[in-house]
Amino acid sequence: MTSRASTGTVTRDDIEAKLRELRGEVDSVGEKAKGGVMVVGAVAAVAILAGVYLFGRRKGKKRTTVVEVRRV
């Protein structure tokens, strides 16, 4: 930012440097957040699968017909 301090104008290099700085900050925050989202997504998927399994198992027990075979 030496050009701005000496002439008082903003150059293309100043803008590019600031954008690179901001993008670096955004990328680092995004990488940190991505890990947390992946963990939450995995836990949610396991919870949904467990719920579907348990509800299906319960419904299967309700509909099961018991047949007794007796030989005379």
mmCIF file of C-alpha atoms in Angstrom, residues 3-67:
data_model
loop_
_atom_site.group_PDB
_atom_site.id
_atom_site.type_symbol
_atom_site.label_atom_id
_atom_site.label_comp_id
_atom_site.label_asym_id
_atom_site.label_seq_id
_atom_site.Cartn_x
_atom_site.Cartn_y
_atom_site.Cartn_z
ATOM 1 C CA SER A 3 1.398 3.768 -3.687
ATOM 2 C CA ARG A 4 -1.725 4.976 -1.885
ATOM 3 C CA ALA A 5 0.218 6.558 0.947
ATOM 4 C CA SER A 6 2.465 8.493 -1.396
ATOM 5 C CA THR A 7 -0.048 9.637 -4.060
ATOM 6 C CA GLY A 8 -3.415 9.373 -2.312
ATOM 7 C CA THR A 9 -4.980 7.245 -5.082
ATOM 8 C CA VAL A 10 -6.008 3.625 -5.011
ATOM 9 C CA THR A 11 -4.350 1.458 -7.621
ATOM 10 C CA ARG A 12 -5.341 -1.881 -9.037
ATOM 11 C CA ASP A 13 -2.524 -3.529 -7.079
ATOM 12 C CA ASP A 14 -3.963 -2.147 -3.818
ATOM 13 C CA ILE A 15 -7.382 -3.592 -4.596
ATOM 14 C CA GLU A 16 -5.968 -6.982 -5.612
ATOM 15 C CA ALA A 17 -3.856 -7.172 -2.451
ATOM 16 C CA LYS A 18 -6.850 -6.393 -0.242
ATOM 17 C CA LEU A 19 -9.042 -8.942 -2.049
ATOM 18 C CA ARG A 20 -6.355 -11.624 -1.651
ATOM 19 C CA GLU A 21 -6.151 -10.814 2.059
ATOM 20 C CA LEU A 22 -9.927 -11.072 2.497
ATOM 21 C CA ARG A 23 -10.153 -14.255 0.477
ATOM 22 C CA GLY A 24 -7.485 -15.874 2.626
ATOM 23 C CA GLU A 25 -9.491 -15.090 5.761
ATOM 24 C CA VAL A 26 -12.724 -16.393 4.232
ATOM 25 C CA ASP A 27 -11.043 -19.604 3.060
ATOM 26 C CA SER A 28 -9.608 -20.325 6.513
ATOM 27 C CA VAL A 29 -12.972 -19.746 8.219
ATOM 28 C CA GLY A 30 -14.712 -21.874 5.583
ATOM 29 C CA GLU A 31 -12.329 -24.779 6.134
ATOM 30 C CA LYS A 32 -12.940 -24.667 9.889
ATOM 31 C CA ALA A 33 -16.712 -24.609 9.426
ATOM 32 C CA LYS A 34 -16.659 -27.423 6.869
ATOM 33 C CA GLY A 35 -15.301 -29.893 9.432
ATOM 34 C CA GLY A 36 -18.108 -29.134 11.880
ATOM 35 C CA VAL A 37 -20.766 -29.431 9.198
ATOM 36 C CA MET A 38 -19.431 -32.819 8.137
ATOM 37 C CA VAL A 39 -19.611 -34.139 11.713
ATOM 38 C CA VAL A 40 -23.156 -32.826 12.212
ATOM 39 C CA GLY A 41 -24.240 -34.314 8.866
ATOM 40 C CA ALA A 42 -22.786 -37.716 9.732
ATOM 41 C CA VAL A 43 -24.479 -37.760 13.144
ATOM 42 C CA ALA A 44 -27.811 -36.738 11.585
ATOM 43 C CA ALA A 45 -27.547 -39.480 8.952
ATOM 44 C CA VAL A 46 -26.848 -42.151 11.584
ATOM 45 C CA ALA A 47 -29.745 -40.900 13.730
ATOM 46 C CA ILE A 48 -32.153 -41.002 10.780
ATOM 47 C CA LEU A 49 -31.074 -44.504 9.795
ATOM 48 C CA ALA A 50 -31.424 -45.738 13.378
ATOM 49 C CA GLY A 51 -34.902 -44.215 13.640
ATOM 50 C CA VAL A 52 -36.058 -45.774 10.377
ATOM 51 C CA TYR A 53 -34.696 -49.148 11.442
ATOM 52 C CA LEU A 54 -36.400 -49.050 14.841
ATOM 53 C CA PHE A 55 -39.762 -47.873 13.476
ATOM 54 C CA GLY A 56 -39.669 -50.496 10.736
ATOM 55 C CA ARG A 57 -38.824 -53.192 13.229
ATOM 56 C CA ARG A 58 -41.716 -52.150 15.462
ATOM 57 C CA LYS A 59 -44.164 -52.097 12.582
ATOM 58 C CA GLY A 60 -42.983 -55.523 11.468
ATOM 59 C CA LYS A 61 -43.660 -56.963 14.901
ATOM 60 C CA LYS A 62 -47.194 -55.534 14.890
ATOM 61 C CA ARG A 63 -48.053 -57.081 11.502
ATOM 62 C CA THR A 64 -46.469 -60.486 12.045
ATOM 63 C CA THR A 65 -48.900 -63.367 11.913
ATOM 64 C CA VAL A 66 -48.247 -66.295 14.216
ATOM 65 C CA VAL A 67 -49.140 -69.657 12.697
#
